[in-house]
Amino acid sequence: LSLSAASAYSAEVGVVDLNKVSKESKAVADVQKKIGQKQDDFQKDVDKKKKSVEDEVKKFQEKSAKMKKPEVEKTQKELQKKLDDLKQYADKKQATLKTALNDGLTKVNEEMQKIVASIAKDKGLKIVVSSAQVVFSEKSTDITEEVVEQLNDKISKVDVKF
């Protein structure tokens, strides 16, 4: 009796490998590609601004010996402000990338959850757990391939906002 109860219970539980879904998802790859491209653009922009400030610092260092003390102090403050502004700018760009990545992956995750729920309903599953939390499960309880297939059919591109 307890063996049949365990069998009945196991038929109501599904397992999904979220890492595999993420690795094989066209939508996740699309988000990562877009983030990577934007990160390259941001880095080029920051590097350009950094070089400009470094050039100003270099010119200042060459001239500073001939400058009067108040002018040196004023220029140092201006250069420090430019360096601080550059750091703030770079931090803001990094935060923008992080937010865009999180938003893009959230869209994919929301779609994946709908797909998991649909598969669970079709198979009569009462619960679906991450394979990372499971010590052992029969292959028949794994719905990962179905999730990947349906996710890739449903969503392959994600609108990532920057």
JSON list of C-alpha atoms in Angstrom, two decimals:
[
{"chain": "A", "resi": 1, "resn": "LEU", "atom": "CA", "xyz": [0.00, 0.00, 0.00]},
{"chain": "A", "resi": 2, "resn": "SER", "atom": "CA", "xyz": [2.74, 2.47, 0.88]},
{"chain": "A", "resi": 3, "resn": "LEU", "atom": "CA", "xyz": [4.64, 1.62, -2.33]},
{"chain": "A", "resi": 4, "resn": "SER", "atom": "CA", "xyz": [1.63, 2.46, -4.48]},
{"chain": "A", "resi": 5, "resn": "ALA", "atom": "CA", "xyz": [1.09, 5.65, -2.48]},
{"chain": "A", "resi": 6, "resn": "ALA", "atom": "CA", "xyz": [4.70, 6.64, -3.12]},
{"chain": "A", "resi": 7, "resn": "SER", "atom": "CA", "xyz": [4.28, 5.86, -6.83]},
{"chain": "A", "resi": 8, "resn": "ALA", "atom": "CA", "xyz": [1.13, 7.95, -7.00]},
{"chain": "A", "resi": 9, "resn": "TYR", "atom": "CA", "xyz": [2.84, 10.80, -5.22]},
{"chain": "A", "resi": 10, "resn": "SER", "atom": "CA", "xyz": [5.92, 10.71, -7.46]},
{"chain": "A", "resi": 11, "resn": "ALA", "atom": "CA", "xyz": [3.67, 10.93, -10.53]},
{"chain": "A", "resi": 12, "resn": "GLU", "atom": "CA", "xyz": [2.43, 14.26, -9.23]},
{"chain": "A", "resi": 13, "resn": "VAL", "atom": "CA", "xyz": [5.93, 15.78, -8.97]},
{"chain": "A", "resi": 14, "resn": "GLY", "atom": "CA", "xyz": [7.93, 17.15, -11.87]},
{"chain": "A", "resi": 15, "resn": "VAL", "atom": "CA", "xyz": [11.55, 18.29, -12.04]},
{"chain": "A", "resi": 16, "resn": "VAL", "atom": "CA", "xyz": [13.09, 21.01, -14.21]},
{"chain": "A", "resi": 17, "resn": "ASP", "atom": "CA", "xyz": [16.78, 21.84, -14.65]},
{"chain": "A", "resi": 18, "resn": "LEU", "atom": "CA", "xyz": [16.73, 25.65, -14.59]},
{"chain": "A", "resi": 19, "resn": "ASN", "atom": "CA", "xyz": [20.43, 25.92, -15.48]},
{"chain": "A", "resi": 20, "resn": "LYS", "atom": "CA", "xyz": [19.88, 23.85, -18.61]},
{"chain": "A", "resi": 21, "resn": "VAL", "atom": "CA", "xyz": [16.81, 25.89, -19.54]},
{"chain": "A", "resi": 22, "resn": "SER", "atom": "CA", "xyz": [18.84, 29.07, -19.16]},
{"chain": "A", "resi": 23, "resn": "LYS", "atom": "CA", "xyz": [21.79, 27.72, -21.18]},
{"chain": "A", "resi": 24, "resn": "GLU", "atom": "CA", "xyz": [19.60, 26.46, -24.01]},
{"chain": "A", "resi": 25, "resn": "SER", "atom": "CA", "xyz": [17.14, 29.35, -24.14]},
{"chain": "A", "resi": 26, "resn": "LYS", "atom": "CA", "xyz": [17.31, 31.46, -27.30]},
{"chain": "A", "resi": 27, "resn": "ALA", "atom": "CA", "xyz": [15.76, 34.35, -25.38]},
{"chain": "A", "resi": 28, "resn": "VAL", "atom": "CA", "xyz": [18.42, 34.27, -22.64]},
{"chain": "A", "resi": 29, "resn": "ALA", "atom": "CA", "xyz": [21.12, 34.20, -25.33]},
{"chain": "A", "resi": 30, "resn": "ASP", "atom": "CA", "xyz": [19.45, 37.17, -27.02]},
{"chain": "A", "resi": 31, "resn": "VAL", "atom": "CA", "xyz": [19.39, 39.17, -23.77]},
{"chain": "A", "resi": 32, "resn": "GLN", "atom": "CA", "xyz": [23.04, 38.35, -23.06]},
{"chain": "A", "resi": 33, "resn": "LYS", "atom": "CA", "xyz": [24.07, 39.31, -26.61]},
{"chain": "A", "resi": 34, "resn": "LYS", "atom": "CA", "xyz": [22.27, 42.67, -26.40]},
{"chain": "A", "resi": 35, "resn": "ILE", "atom": "CA", "xyz": [23.75, 43.40, -22.98]},
{"chain": "A", "resi": 36, "resn": "GLY", "atom": "CA", "xyz": [27.23, 42.49, -24.24]},
{"chain": "A", "resi": 37, "resn": "GLN", "atom": "CA", "xyz": [26.90, 44.78, -27.25]},
{"chain": "A", "resi": 38, "resn": "LYS", "atom": "CA", "xyz": [25.67, 47.67, -25.13]},
{"chain": "A", "resi": 39, "resn": "GLN", "atom": "CA", "xyz": [28.42, 47.04, -22.58]},
{"chain": "A", "resi": 40, "resn": "ASP", "atom": "CA", "xyz": [31.01, 47.30, -25.37]},
{"chain": "A", "resi": 41, "resn": "ASP", "atom": "CA", "xyz": [29.45, 50.58, -26.53]},
{"chain": "A", "resi": 42, "resn": "PHE", "atom": "CA", "xyz": [29.40, 51.95, -22.99]},
{"chain": "A", "resi": 43, "resn": "GLN", "atom": "CA", "xyz": [33.00, 50.90, -22.39]},
{"chain": "A", "resi": 44, "resn": "LYS", "atom": "CA", "xyz": [34.19, 52.64, -25.57]},
{"chain": "A", "resi": 45, "resn": "ASP", "atom": "CA", "xyz": [32.36, 55.80, -24.50]},
{"chain": "A", "resi": 46, "resn": "VAL", "atom": "CA", "xyz": [33.81, 55.68, -20.97]},
{"chain": "A", "resi": 47, "resn": "ASP", "atom": "CA", "xyz": [37.31, 54.97, -22.31]},
{"chain": "A", "resi": 48, "resn": "LYS", "atom": "CA", "xyz": [37.05, 57.97, -24.65]},
{"chain": "A", "resi": 49, "resn": "LYS", "atom": "CA", "xyz": [35.99, 60.25, -21.79]},
{"chain": "A", "resi": 50, "resn": "LYS", "atom": "CA", "xyz": [38.71, 58.80, -19.56]},
{"chain": "A", "resi": 51, "resn": "LYS", "atom": "CA", "xyz": [41.39, 59.44, -22.17]},
{"chain": "A", "resi": 52, "resn": "SER", "atom": "CA", "xyz": [40.23, 63.04, -22.50]},
{"chain": "A", "resi": 53, "resn": "VAL", "atom": "CA", "xyz": [40.53, 63.59, -18.73]},
{"chain": "A", "resi": 54, "resn": "GLU", "atom": "CA", "xyz": [43.91, 61.81, -18.64]},
{"chain": "A", "resi": 55, "resn": "ASP", "atom": "CA", "xyz": [45.14, 64.10, -21.43]},
{"chain": "A", "resi": 56, "resn": "GLU", "atom": "CA", "xyz": [44.05, 67.12, -19.39]},
{"chain": "A", "resi": 57, "resn": "VAL", "atom": "CA", "xyz": [45.84, 65.75, -16.32]},
{"chain": "A", "resi": 58, "resn": "LYS", "atom": "CA", "xyz": [49.00, 65.20, -18.36]},
{"chain": "A", "resi": 59, "resn": "LYS", "atom": "CA", "xyz": [48.89, 68.76, -19.74]},
{"chain": "A", "resi": 60, "resn": "PHE", "atom": "CA", "xyz": [48.32, 70.09, -16.24]},
{"chain": "A", "resi": 61, "resn": "GLN", "atom": "CA", "xyz": [51.30, 68.14, -14.89]},
{"chain": "A", "resi": 62, "resn": "GLU", "atom": "CA", "xyz": [53.51, 69.58, -17.63]},
{"chain": "A", "resi": 63, "resn": "LYS", "atom": "CA", "xyz": [52.37, 73.17, -16.93]},
{"chain": "A", "resi": 64, "resn": "SER", "atom": "CA", "xyz": [51.84, 73.06, -13.16]},
{"chain": "A", "resi": 65, "resn": "ALA", "atom": "CA", "xyz": [55.42, 73.99, -12.26]},
{"chain": "A", "resi": 66, "resn": "LYS", "atom": "CA", "xyz": [54.99, 77.32, -14.07]},
{"chain": "A", "resi": 67, "resn": "MET", "atom": "CA", "xyz": [51.55, 78.03, -12.60]},
{"chain": "A", "resi": 68, "resn": "LYS", "atom": "CA", "xyz": [50.73, 80.09, -9.54]},
{"chain": "A", "resi": 69, "resn": "LYS", "atom": "CA", "xyz": [49.50, 78.25, -6.47]},
{"chain": "A", "resi": 70, "resn": "PRO", "atom": "CA", "xyz": [45.86, 79.46, -6.65]},
{"chain": "A", "resi": 71, "resn": "GLU", "atom": "CA", "xyz": [45.68, 78.46, -10.32]},
{"chain": "A", "resi": 72, "resn": "VAL", "atom": "CA", "xyz": [47.19, 75.03, -9.51]},
{"chain": "A", "resi": 73, "resn": "GLU", "atom": "CA", "xyz": [44.63, 74.45, -6.75]},
{"chain": "A", "resi": 74, "resn": "LYS", "atom": "CA", "xyz": [41.75, 75.58, -8.96]},
{"chain": "A", "resi": 75, "resn": "THR", "atom": "CA", "xyz": [42.86, 73.30, -11.80]},
{"chain": "A", "resi": 76, "resn": "GLN", "atom": "CA", "xyz": [43.36, 70.37, -9.42]},
{"chain": "A", "resi": 77, "resn": "LYS", "atom": "CA", "xyz": [39.80, 70.81, -8.12]},
{"chain": "A", "resi": 78, "resn": "GLU", "atom": "CA", "xyz": [38.44, 70.99, -11.67]},
{"chain": "A", "resi": 79, "resn": "LEU", "atom": "CA", "xyz": [40.31, 67.86, -12.69]},
{"chain": "A", "resi": 80, "resn": "GLN", "atom": "CA", "xyz": [39.20, 66.01, -9.56]},
{"chain": "A", "resi": 81, "resn": "LYS", "atom": "CA", "xyz": [35.59, 66.96, -10.32]},
{"chain": "A", "resi": 82, "resn": "LYS", "atom": "CA", "xyz": [35.99, 65.65, -13.86]},
{"chain": "A", "resi": 83, "resn": "LEU", "atom": "CA", "xyz": [37.38, 62.37, -12.50]},
{"chain": "A", "resi": 84, "resn": "ASP", "atom": "CA", "xyz": [34.53, 62.12, -9.99]},
{"chain": "A", "resi": 85, "resn": "ASP", "atom": "CA", "xyz": [31.99, 62.88, -12.74]},
{"chain": "A", "resi": 86, "resn": "LEU", "atom": "CA", "xyz": [33.54, 60.21, -14.93]},
{"chain": "A", "resi": 87, "resn": "LYS", "atom": "CA", "xyz": [33.29, 57.64, -12.15]},
{"chain": "A", "resi": 88, "resn": "GLN", "atom": "CA", "xyz": [29.65, 58.58, -11.57]},
{"chain": "A", "resi": 89, "resn": "TYR", "atom": "CA", "xyz": [28.98, 58.32, -15.30]},
{"chain": "A", "resi": 90, "resn": "ALA", "atom": "CA", "xyz": [30.60, 54.86, -15.50]},
{"chain": "A", "resi": 91, "resn": "ASP", "atom": "CA", "xyz": [28.70, 53.69, -12.40]},
{"chain": "A", "resi": 92, "resn": "LYS", "atom": "CA", "xyz": [25.43, 54.93, -13.91]},
{"chain": "A", "resi": 93, "resn": "LYS", "atom": "CA", "xyz": [26.12, 53.06, -17.16]},
{"chain": "A", "resi": 94, "resn": "GLN", "atom": "CA", "xyz": [26.93, 49.89, -15.18]},
{"chain": "A", "resi": 95, "resn": "ALA", "atom": "CA", "xyz": [23.70, 50.24, -13.22]},
{"chain": "A", "resi": 96, "resn": "THR", "atom": "CA", "xyz": [21.78, 50.70, -16.48]},
{"chain": "A", "resi": 97, "resn": "LEU", "atom": "CA", "xyz": [23.27, 47.46, -17.82]},
{"chain": "A", "resi": 98, "resn": "LYS", "atom": "CA", "xyz": [22.44, 45.58, -14.63]},
{"chain": "A", "resi": 99, "resn": "THR", "atom": "CA", "xyz": [18.85, 46.82, -14.66]},
{"chain": "A", "resi": 100, "resn": "ALA", "atom": "CA", "xyz": [18.44, 45.96, -18.35]},
{"chain": "A", "resi": 101, "resn": "LEU", "atom": "CA", "xyz": [19.85, 42.47, -17.76]},
{"chain": "A", "resi": 102, "resn": "ASN", "atom": "CA", "xyz": [17.55, 41.86, -14.80]},
{"chain": "A", "resi": 103, "resn": "ASP", "atom": "CA", "xyz": [14.50, 43.16, -16.69]},
{"chain": "A", "resi": 104, "resn": "GLY", "atom": "CA", "xyz": [15.29, 41.03, -19.75]},
{"chain": "A", "resi": 105, "resn": "LEU", "atom": "CA", "xyz": [15.84, 37.88, -17.71]},
{"chain": "A", "resi": 106, "resn": "THR", "atom": "CA", "xyz": [12.68, 38.57, -15.71]},
{"chain": "A", "resi": 107, "resn": "LYS", "atom": "CA", "xyz": [10.67, 38.61, -18.95]},
{"chain": "A", "resi": 108, "resn": "VAL", "atom": "CA", "xyz": [12.15, 35.24, -19.92]},
{"chain": "A", "resi": 109, "resn": "ASN", "atom": "CA", "xyz": [11.56, 33.83, -16.43]},
{"chain": "A", "resi": 110, "resn": "GLU", "atom": "CA", "xyz": [7.92, 34.93, -16.43]},
{"chain": "A", "resi": 111, "resn": "GLU", "atom": "CA", "xyz": [7.35, 33.17, -19.75]},
{"chain": "A", "resi": 112, "resn": "MET", "atom": "CA", "xyz": [9.16, 30.07, -18.50]},
{"chain": "A", "resi": 113, "resn": "GLN", "atom": "CA", "xyz": [6.95, 29.96, -15.39]},
{"chain": "A", "resi": 114, "resn": "LYS", "atom": "CA", "xyz": [3.83, 30.06, -17.58]},
{"chain": "A", "resi": 115, "resn": "ILE", "atom": "CA", "xyz": [5.21, 27.20, -19.68]},
{"chain": "A", "resi": 116, "resn": "VAL", "atom": "CA", "xyz": [6.10, 25.13, -16.61]},
{"chain": "A", "resi": 117, "resn": "ALA", "atom": "CA", "xyz": [2.59, 25.68, -15.24]},
{"chain": "A", "resi": 118, "resn": "SER", "atom": "CA", "xyz": [1.05, 24.64, -18.55]},
{"chain": "A", "resi": 119, "resn": "ILE", "atom": "CA", "xyz": [3.15, 21.47, -18.79]},
{"chain": "A", "resi": 120, "resn": "ALA", "atom": "CA", "xyz": [2.39, 20.65, -15.15]},
{"chain": "A", "resi": 121, "resn": "LYS", "atom": "CA", "xyz": [-1.34, 21.03, -15.79]},
{"chain": "A", "resi": 122, "resn": "ASP", "atom": "CA", "xyz": [-1.19, 18.87, -18.93]},
{"chain": "A", "resi": 123, "resn": "LYS", "atom": "CA", "xyz": [0.71, 16.12, -17.08]},
{"chain": "A", "resi": 124, "resn": "GLY", "atom": "CA", "xyz": [-1.35, 16.33, -13.90]},
{"chain": "A", "resi": 125, "resn": "LEU", "atom": "CA", "xyz": [1.61, 17.47, -11.82]},
{"chain": "A", "resi": 126, "resn": "LYS", "atom": "CA", "xyz": [0.84, 19.04, -8.46]},
{"chain": "A", "resi": 127, "resn": "ILE", "atom": "CA", "xyz": [4.34, 20.46, -7.97]},
{"chain": "A", "resi": 128, "resn": "VAL", "atom": "CA", "xyz": [7.42, 21.14, -10.09]},
{"chain": "A", "resi": 129, "resn": "VAL", "atom": "CA", "xyz": [10.76, 21.62, -8.35]},
{"chain": "A", "resi": 130, "resn": "SER", "atom": "CA", "xyz": [14.20, 22.68, -9.49]},
{"chain": "A", "resi": 131, "resn": "SER", "atom": "CA", "xyz": [16.50, 19.74, -10.15]},
{"chain": "A", "resi": 132, "resn": "ALA", "atom": "CA", "xyz": [19.12, 21.58, -8.09]},
{"chain": "A", "resi": 133, "resn": "GLN", "atom": "CA", "xyz": [16.98, 20.86, -5.02]},
{"chain": "A", "resi": 134, "resn": "VAL", "atom": "CA", "xyz": [16.45, 17.18, -5.80]},
{"chain": "A", "resi": 135, "resn": "VAL", "atom": "CA", "xyz": [18.76, 14.39, -4.66]},
{"chain": "A", "resi": 136, "resn": "PHE", "atom": "CA", "xyz": [17.18, 11.78, -6.91]},
{"chain": "A", "resi": 137, "resn": "SER", "atom": "CA", "xyz": [14.38, 11.62, -9.44]},
{"chain": "A", "resi": 138, "resn": "GLU", "atom": "CA", "xyz": [13.37, 9.28, -12.19]},
{"chain": "A", "resi": 139, "resn": "LYS", "atom": "CA", "xyz": [13.99, 10.53, -15.72]},
{"chain": "A", "resi": 140, "resn": "SER", "atom": "CA", "xyz": [10.25, 10.36, -16.37]},
{"chain": "A", "resi": 141, "resn": "THR", "atom": "CA", "xyz": [9.65, 13.22, -13.91]},
{"chain": "A", "resi": 142, "resn": "ASP", "atom": "CA", "xyz": [12.02, 15.59, -15.79]},
{"chain": "A", "resi": 143, "resn": "ILE", "atom": "CA", "xyz": [10.20, 18.17, -17.92]},
{"chain": "A", "resi": 144, "resn": "THR", "atom": "CA", "xyz": [13.30, 20.21, -18.80]},
{"chain": "A", "resi": 145, "resn": "GLU", "atom": "CA", "xyz": [13.40, 19.34, -22.52]},
{"chain": "A", "resi": 146, "resn": "GLU", "atom": "CA", "xyz": [9.72, 20.23, -22.94]},
{"chain": "A", "resi": 147, "resn": "VAL", "atom": "CA", "xyz": [10.26, 23.53, -21.17]},
{"chain": "A", "resi": 148, "resn": "VAL", "atom": "CA", "xyz": [13.27, 24.41, -23.37]},
{"chain": "A", "resi": 149, "resn": "GLU", "atom": "CA", "xyz": [11.43, 23.46, -26.55]},
{"chain": "A", "resi": 150, "resn": "GLN", "atom": "CA", "xyz": [8.28, 25.41, -25.71]},
{"chain": "A", "resi": 151, "resn": "LEU", "atom": "CA", "xyz": [10.23, 28.40, -24.41]},
{"chain": "A", "resi": 152, "resn": "ASN", "atom": "CA", "xyz": [12.30, 28.59, -27.60]},
{"chain": "A", "resi": 153, "resn": "ASP", "atom": "CA", "xyz": [9.13, 28.26, -29.69]},
{"chain": "A", "resi": 154, "resn": "LYS", "atom": "CA", "xyz": [7.35, 30.97, -27.71]},
{"chain": "A", "resi": 155, "resn": "ILE", "atom": "CA", "xyz": [10.11, 33.54, -27.21]},
{"chain": "A", "resi": 156, "resn": "SER", "atom": "CA", "xyz": [13.48, 33.81, -28.93]},
{"chain": "A", "resi": 157, "resn": "LYS", "atom": "CA", "xyz": [14.01, 37.57, -28.76]},
{"chain": "A", "resi": 158, "resn": "VAL", "atom": "CA", "xyz": [13.50, 39.96, -25.87]},
{"chain": "A", "resi": 159, "resn": "ASP", "atom": "CA", "xyz": [13.03, 43.72, -26.04]},
{"chain": "A", "resi": 160, "resn": "VAL", "atom": "CA", "xyz": [15.81, 44.94, -23.74]},
{"chain": "A", "resi": 161, "resn": "LYS", "atom": "CA", "xyz": [15.43, 48.56, -22.65]},
{"chain": "A", "resi": 162, "resn": "PHE", "atom": "CA", "xyz": [18.46, 50.67, -21.76]}
]
